[in-house]
Amino acid sequence: MKEVVQGIPLNYYLALSTVLFSIGVLGVLFRRNAIIILMCVELMLNSVNLLLVAFSAFHGDAKAQVFVFFIMIVAAAEVAVGLALMVLIYRNIKSLDIDFLNKLKW
Amino acid sequence: MKEIAWLLPALPLAGFIINGLGRKYIPKTLAGIIGSATVLGAFIIGIMLFMQVHETQQGQVLNYYRWLSVGSLVVDLGLYVDQLSAWMILIITGIGFLIHVYSMGYMSHDEGHNKFFAYLNLFVFFMLVLVMGSNYPMMFIGWEGVGLCSYLLIGFWNTNTNYNNAAKKAFVMNRIGDLGFLLGMFMIYYNFGSLDYNTVFAKVAGFEINSPVLVAIALLLFVGAMGKSAQLPLYTWLPDAMAGPTPVSALIHAATMVTAGIYMIVRSNIIYTLAPHAQDVVMVVGLATSIFAAVIGLKQNDIKKVLAYSTVSQLGLMFMALGVGAYSSAMFHVTTHAFFKALLFLGSGSVIHAMGGEQDMRFMGGLKKKLPITFITFLLGTLAICGIPPLSGFFSKDEILLNAFMASPVIWSLAVISSLITTIYMLRLLFVTFYGKFRGTHEQEHHLHESPASMTIPLVILCILAVFGGLLNVPEIFGGNAWAHHYFSGMIISTGEEHGHHVSHATEFILMGVMLTLIAAAFVVLRNKYITKGAVPEKDEEMTGFTKLIGNKFMVDEIYDFFIVKPAYLMSSALYYVAELKFIDLIVNAIGDGIVGLGRIFRRLQTGNIGFYIFTMVLSIVAILVFKYFVV
Amino acid sequence: MDYTTIILLAIPLLSIPLLYLLPRAFAKHVALTSSLASAAFLLYVFYELFTICNCKTFQFTFNEVWVKSLGINFHLSMDGISMLMLLLTNLAVPLIILSSYNSPQGNTRGLFGLILLMQASLLGVFMAADSFLFYLFYELALVPVFFIILNWGGENKGRINLKFFIYTLAGSLLMLVAIIFLYLQTGDSATFNIRSFYTLSLTANQQGLVFWGFMLAFAVKIPLFPFHTWQPATYTVAPTQGTMLLSGLMLKMALYGIFRFVIPITPLAVEQWGSTIMVLAVIGVVYGAWIAIAQNNIKTLFAYSSLSHVGLIAAGMFTLTTQGLQGGLFQMVAHGFNAVGLFMVADILGRRLGTYELNKMGGIARQAPKFAILFFIILLGAVALPLTNGFVGEFLLLLGIFSYSKVMAGIAGLTIILGAVYMLNTYQKSMFGEANETTANFKDLTVTEMLVLVPIAAIILGAGIFPELFMKLTELPVETMLTKLSAGAVK
């Protein structure tokens, strides 16, 4: 497995993660649908996971992979809670456009 | 001596505690007896001490326990028995005893009888502490203590607001003086490192004449004396203090407490002798007070007020004597004044008692026949204060005048004027009250009676003292040996004015002659006016011009009220409503409100728009990264 | 290991659960018993300390590591000065508890729990030898008072209470910064121990910062002019027990702090800034007394008089003279009891008459002679008449100030005149004169009230006649500190 990962130079991983992360960020910034924003957040998390795994393999240190599992668990929990919130929001205002969700102020 | 000396203040204190705690349970007579007996006991011990002191001719410090020691400041609760304190003890306990006895009659119908005796005993206790203390803090303890008793006794009938105001005024004015005393003490400690008389006086002796330190100490202490002994400008409380029961006026506000200032200066005589500048101030203030108060006394119609102004005036005379360095003469006058002024006050008390509380002499008159004992004693007291030979007042006043003359003829002539005015208002008081026709109501006339024995006996004894008190100090020209003068000489450091350039006997006789002639002239004029013509002092509203000004006591109270009391209260309100609420607190509140206000502005950023939040978040992250990698 | 200090802390703390375990009716009795036990135990400790009479060194030390990585120890101990403050606390708290026996809140558990919590925090402050612990207890003391005022306060309590809380808390935070700064200076030893702060060599600038950090905290709490504006309103609105705790005990923490922290740790800054503090304090003395003259509400009046009195204490302490320091420490105790007494008097008047307005009172002396006498004795203590505790304190303080600056002593001395004016005014307006419809049915003291006021009167006279006993406690610590300061100055 290690060989497989190391078969590709590290720079490629970095580039891919950066691209994925940027897509995630831009998605969060410019999309209005809450579900898509949530997916973009997941994308950002996964890009980081990818980076962690890559570094872990190249440095021969397993500690980073532990973090990956943590992040996956947290992400799973987040999705569970997040989607549940979405459902509730949709039931209430029949929309998932975040521009309508501006009650929480002042 | 040590074994018994502490009993002296302890006895009246015990009387205070017994009468104070048991005021509801002890019958009136018993309370009176306890009160008087403790003072009598103190008097007997006082005599024993006096004999010893007279024999050894030196003072003795008796330390009982250490009250306070902080750093180099050590204050022992100690008594100092020397010529001066033994002398004062006899005056305080002797006259104190007589007045206690008198009060048994005077206060017999008062519901606060037992309380009165408790206070009176407490006063004697503090007064003894004042004169017996072996250091300045002890004197101060007594000093403020007697002030407290004075407060309690002036406001004894405390349902009357005027009396309470008088009491408060006395206390506060005394406090002004006390601040001076306190600062004087600090100055002493600061420069001499001790507050014990003996240590301080030993160190003072090493100072140059008129060194600023000594002058400052002397003046600060004198401020204390001004308050307690009612000198200009702090005298106005004493006439008001007549609100208290008459025995109080006699004991506290004539015979003892008000002479505390003189005691203090005589005690510290070395400081004053070495600070002639301060002495001059004492002399000027004393003389001014003496004349000023005497003039006011001319137009007063309340018999106690006349006596009060007379007291202020006489005290001024004593301070003048101190100012010219005649310490023993001042002490001698303190003594004779205690005799005849106590007598006069008690006599006036007897009159007021007989008149059912009336104090205005315009409504009296002709009391000579109705109150024979009171009349005779009052008459002798008046003659004594006027300085008719051979009564006690003659000797003491004559000595003061002589010393004044030796200092300067100008001082002498002013003092003579003051004495002459004294004669005038005292004779006016005597004539208007006891001669002529009775001017009161029929009811009062019906009730007129001589006072009971407990009141008249003290009068008679005091009268004897007032008549013969002069024998204590008969000057050489009359073949005497000036006993009191020699008695005090051991503890007085004189610059020589008292002993120094003697005037010839001829001059002495001339001075006396001038004085006596003036008195005789005054007697003739006043007798003609008040007895032969039967004149009665005009009503208040009939007074005009200068007379009215004098009758209104030169408006001093009003001036103080307008320029000091009112502004002080106004300032208090101003500080509260302007400085406090509108300035300091406003700033504090403004800080709080400011933070709330900022919050009100910044919360506008919370648009609730998630897109905006995320956008700012990303922007901030980018900004941080840029800052981290490209700026720093 | 000596558990004396722990026992002292534990008695009030362990009594709090007991309050809630027993029926509500017993609450006040439990609290009183607990406080009396504290007092008795402390008197025993006092006796031991006194027989050893080595008040200079710290006795009864309890030292356990608490947070090791930060160098925080649970370190308690006491010297003569701590003992003096402990005596004040443990003798005053039973009186405060007793004073609330008949009050409307006298049947709640909460009040007594809070008072006992307050007692524990005060004891902690006065015994703490670790600055972190000091800070902890110092802030903890704020909590009970906050709730006492919130629950049983008078009109407008919310806003006033909040102001008081935030104002004093904001001040204390600066002290926390100063403490952390000092902690960081200890370097490798990394400790919060107060005495190791004494040996730090700080530059003048550092001392200046530390000085102001502490002084702003203390100035708000004491309170010093012009940081005092929370005080009159809070004293007025707080229930009497709260006011007693505040003025009698709590502000002493700050004065004690000056002695423990400011003077020994930052001697250079004290030299530089001490006169500034003294000027403020002396202004406060006259300012407070002057405002008190025309006050009509008796509680507000006493609050301003308190401002005046504590200003004098602060001014005296910064003279760095034996008289000023020992006088200040003595006066802290004296003022503690006098304040408790005066506010008790205000409470009795207020509760009986339903008003604190002086001009509605009058003529009470005739109807309540016992009350009149005890009030008068307490008043004498407040106006510093000789042979009362107030005189000893003010005499020494003014003497200390005099040797520092004659002018300031003269100005501060005005307090004895102004004090006489407002106190006698108060007494005259409330007690003398003819009774009116408000005061016509004034009942004399009950037994419980006597039990509060008589001991206070006894302490006022006792401490005034035998002050030497208290001076012995503070003599050596003050002397030691001054010797160290002067040695430092030479160096």
PDB file of N, CA and C in Angstrom, chain B residues 253-293:
ATOM      1  N   HIS B 253     -19.199  75.452  82.975  1.00  0.00           N
ATOM      2  CA  HIS B 253     -19.020  76.602  82.104  1.00  0.00           C
ATOM      3  C   HIS B 253     -18.627  77.857  82.855  1.00  0.00           C
ATOM      4  N   ALA B 254     -18.183  77.688  84.095  1.00  0.00           N
ATOM      5  CA  ALA B 254     -17.650  78.855  84.790  1.00  0.00           C
ATOM      6  C   ALA B 254     -16.422  78.473  85.599  1.00  0.00           C
ATOM      7  N   ALA B 255     -16.551  77.422  86.412  1.00  0.00           N
ATOM      8  CA  ALA B 255     -15.496  77.180  87.387  1.00  0.00           C
ATOM      9  C   ALA B 255     -14.390  76.287  86.848  1.00  0.00           C
ATOM     10  N   THR B 256     -14.733  75.230  86.141  1.00  0.00           N
ATOM     11  CA  THR B 256     -13.693  74.251  85.850  1.00  0.00           C
ATOM     12  C   THR B 256     -13.367  74.096  84.373  1.00  0.00           C
ATOM     13  N   MET B 257     -14.304  73.510  83.594  1.00  0.00           N
ATOM     14  CA  MET B 257     -13.909  73.108  82.247  1.00  0.00           C
ATOM     15  C   MET B 257     -13.328  74.256  81.431  1.00  0.00           C
ATOM     16  N   VAL B 258     -13.966  75.395  81.482  1.00  0.00           N
ATOM     17  CA  VAL B 258     -13.512  76.483  80.633  1.00  0.00           C
ATOM     18  C   VAL B 258     -12.145  77.002  81.066  1.00  0.00           C
ATOM     19  N   THR B 259     -11.695  76.637  82.252  1.00  0.00           N
ATOM     20  CA  THR B 259     -10.351  77.062  82.637  1.00  0.00           C
ATOM     21  C   THR B 259      -9.305  76.050  82.199  1.00  0.00           C
ATOM     22  N   ALA B 260      -9.747  74.995  81.524  1.00  0.00           N
ATOM     23  CA  ALA B 260      -8.798  73.977  81.063  1.00  0.00           C
ATOM     24  C   ALA B 260      -7.745  74.584  80.135  1.00  0.00           C
ATOM     25  N   GLY B 261      -8.164  75.545  79.329  1.00  0.00           N
ATOM     26  CA  GLY B 261      -7.212  76.188  78.421  1.00  0.00           C
ATOM     27  C   GLY B 261      -6.108  76.879  79.197  1.00  0.00           C
ATOM     28  N   ILE B 262      -6.501  77.520  80.306  1.00  0.00           N
ATOM     29  CA  ILE B 262      -5.494  78.204  81.117  1.00  0.00           C
ATOM     30  C   ILE B 262      -4.591  77.177  81.769  1.00  0.00           C
ATOM     31  N   TYR B 263      -5.214  76.111  82.246  1.00  0.00           N
ATOM     32  CA  TYR B 263      -4.407  75.038  82.835  1.00  0.00           C
ATOM     33  C   TYR B 263      -3.375  74.549  81.823  1.00  0.00           C
ATOM     34  N   MET B 264      -3.838  74.352  80.592  1.00  0.00           N
ATOM     35  CA  MET B 264      -2.923  73.809  79.580  1.00  0.00           C
ATOM     36  C   MET B 264      -1.737  74.734  79.359  1.00  0.00           C
ATOM     37  N   ILE B 265      -1.996  76.011  79.295  1.00  0.00           N
ATOM     38  CA  ILE B 265      -0.896  76.935  79.030  1.00  0.00           C
ATOM     39  C   ILE B 265       0.029  77.025  80.239  1.00  0.00           C
ATOM     40  N   VAL B 266      -0.549  77.000  81.422  1.00  0.00           N
ATOM     41  CA  VAL B 266       0.311  77.047  82.603  1.00  0.00           C
ATOM     42  C   VAL B 266       1.143  75.769  82.672  1.00  0.00           C
ATOM     43  N   ARG B 267       0.514  74.663  82.325  1.00  0.00           N
ATOM     44  CA  ARG B 267       1.246  73.404  82.308  1.00  0.00           C
ATOM     45  C   ARG B 267       2.414  73.478  81.325  1.00  0.00           C
ATOM     46  N   SER B 268       2.161  74.042  80.162  1.00  0.00           N
ATOM     47  CA  SER B 268       3.210  74.137  79.138  1.00  0.00           C
ATOM     48  C   SER B 268       3.929  75.466  79.233  1.00  0.00           C
ATOM     49  N   ASN B 269       3.985  76.066  80.411  1.00  0.00           N
ATOM     50  CA  ASN B 269       4.450  77.452  80.485  1.00  0.00           C
ATOM     51  C   ASN B 269       5.834  77.642  79.902  1.00  0.00           C
ATOM     52  N   ILE B 270       6.664  76.593  79.975  1.00  0.00           N
ATOM     53  CA  ILE B 270       8.026  76.761  79.447  1.00  0.00           C
ATOM     54  C   ILE B 270       7.998  76.990  77.937  1.00  0.00           C
ATOM     55  N   ILE B 271       7.066  76.308  77.263  1.00  0.00           N
ATOM     56  CA  ILE B 271       6.976  76.492  75.821  1.00  0.00           C
ATOM     57  C   ILE B 271       6.603  77.936  75.499  1.00  0.00           C
ATOM     58  N   TYR B 272       5.625  78.453  76.259  1.00  0.00           N
ATOM     59  CA  TYR B 272       5.171  79.813  75.979  1.00  0.00           C
ATOM     60  C   TYR B 272       6.219  80.833  76.371  1.00  0.00           C
ATOM     61  N   THR B 273       6.902  80.567  77.478  1.00  0.00           N
ATOM     62  CA  THR B 273       7.919  81.519  77.902  1.00  0.00           C
ATOM     63  C   THR B 273       9.016  81.623  76.857  1.00  0.00           C
ATOM     64  N   LEU B 274       9.307  80.494  76.217  1.00  0.00           N
ATOM     65  CA  LEU B 274      10.353  80.512  75.202  1.00  0.00           C
ATOM     66  C   LEU B 274       9.822  80.930  73.833  1.00  0.00           C
ATOM     67  N   ALA B 275       8.544  81.208  73.751  1.00  0.00           N
ATOM     68  CA  ALA B 275       7.973  81.647  72.476  1.00  0.00           C
ATOM     69  C   ALA B 275       7.206  82.940  72.689  1.00  0.00           C
ATOM     70  N   PRO B 276       7.894  84.025  72.917  1.00  0.00           N
ATOM     71  CA  PRO B 276       7.193  85.290  73.219  1.00  0.00           C
ATOM     72  C   PRO B 276       6.252  85.734  72.115  1.00  0.00           C
ATOM     73  N   HIS B 277       6.568  85.395  70.863  1.00  0.00           N
ATOM     74  CA  HIS B 277       5.631  85.771  69.796  1.00  0.00           C
ATOM     75  C   HIS B 277       4.261  85.169  70.048  1.00  0.00           C
ATOM     76  N   ALA B 278       4.280  83.879  70.406  1.00  0.00           N
ATOM     77  CA  ALA B 278       3.009  83.216  70.688  1.00  0.00           C
ATOM     78  C   ALA B 278       2.355  83.845  71.909  1.00  0.00           C
ATOM     79  N   GLN B 279       3.185  84.201  72.884  1.00  0.00           N
ATOM     80  CA  GLN B 279       2.629  84.853  74.078  1.00  0.00           C
ATOM     81  C   GLN B 279       1.898  86.127  73.711  1.00  0.00           C
ATOM     82  N   ASP B 280       2.499  86.871  72.771  1.00  0.00           N
ATOM     83  CA  ASP B 280       1.847  88.114  72.364  1.00  0.00           C
ATOM     84  C   ASP B 280       0.475  87.823  71.776  1.00  0.00           C
ATOM     85  N   VAL B 281       0.412  86.764  70.965  1.00  0.00           N
ATOM     86  CA  VAL B 281      -0.884  86.406  70.379  1.00  0.00           C
ATOM     87  C   VAL B 281      -1.877  86.083  71.491  1.00  0.00           C
ATOM     88  N   VAL B 282      -1.424  85.285  72.463  1.00  0.00           N
ATOM     89  CA  VAL B 282      -2.305  84.929  73.577  1.00  0.00           C
ATOM     90  C   VAL B 282      -2.793  86.194  74.269  1.00  0.00           C
ATOM     91  N   MET B 283      -1.867  87.102  74.483  1.00  0.00           N
ATOM     92  CA  MET B 283      -2.225  88.333  75.207  1.00  0.00           C
ATOM     93  C   MET B 283      -3.253  89.143  74.414  1.00  0.00           C
ATOM     94  N   VAL B 284      -2.993  89.305  73.117  1.00  0.00           N
ATOM     95  CA  VAL B 284      -3.907  90.120  72.304  1.00  0.00           C
ATOM     96  C   VAL B 284      -5.286  89.472  72.239  1.00  0.00           C
ATOM     97  N   VAL B 285      -5.295  88.162  71.986  1.00  0.00           N
ATOM     98  CA  VAL B 285      -6.592  87.483  71.899  1.00  0.00           C
ATOM     99  C   VAL B 285      -7.326  87.589  73.226  1.00  0.00           C
ATOM    100  N   GLY B 286      -6.592  87.361  74.315  1.00  0.00           N
ATOM    101  CA  GLY B 286      -7.214  87.432  75.631  1.00  0.00           C
ATOM    102  C   GLY B 286      -7.809  88.801  75.892  1.00  0.00           C
ATOM    103  N   LEU B 287      -7.021  89.823  75.606  1.00  0.00           N
ATOM    104  CA  LEU B 287      -7.482  91.181  75.880  1.00  0.00           C
ATOM    105  C   LEU B 287      -8.687  91.522  75.009  1.00  0.00           C
ATOM    106  N   ALA B 288      -8.584  91.177  73.742  1.00  0.00           N
ATOM    107  CA  ALA B 288      -9.695  91.483  72.830  1.00  0.00           C
ATOM    108  C   ALA B 288     -10.962  90.778  73.287  1.00  0.00           C
ATOM    109  N   THR B 289     -10.814  89.484  73.645  1.00  0.00           N
ATOM    110  CA  THR B 289     -11.985  88.744  74.100  1.00  0.00           C
ATOM    111  C   THR B 289     -12.567  89.397  75.342  1.00  0.00           C
ATOM    112  N   SER B 290     -11.669  89.780  76.224  1.00  0.00           N
ATOM    113  CA  SER B 290     -12.112  90.340  77.496  1.00  0.00           C
ATOM    114  C   SER B 290     -12.990  91.571  77.269  1.00  0.00           C
ATOM    115  N   ILE B 291     -12.528  92.468  76.409  1.00  0.00           N
ATOM    116  CA  ILE B 291     -13.294  93.699  76.186  1.00  0.00           C
ATOM    117  C   ILE B 291     -14.548  93.418  75.373  1.00  0.00           C
ATOM    118  N   PHE B 292     -14.382  92.636  74.328  1.00  0.00           N
ATOM    119  CA  PHE B 292     -15.494  92.333  73.419  1.00  0.00           C
ATOM    120  C   PHE B 292     -16.662  91.701  74.181  1.00  0.00           C
ATOM    121  N   ALA B 293     -16.338  90.664  74.966  1.00  0.00           N
ATOM    122  CA  ALA B 293     -17.400  89.962  75.685  1.00  0.00           C
ATOM    123  C   ALA B 293     -18.009  90.863  76.741  1.00  0.00           C
TER     124      ALA B 293
END
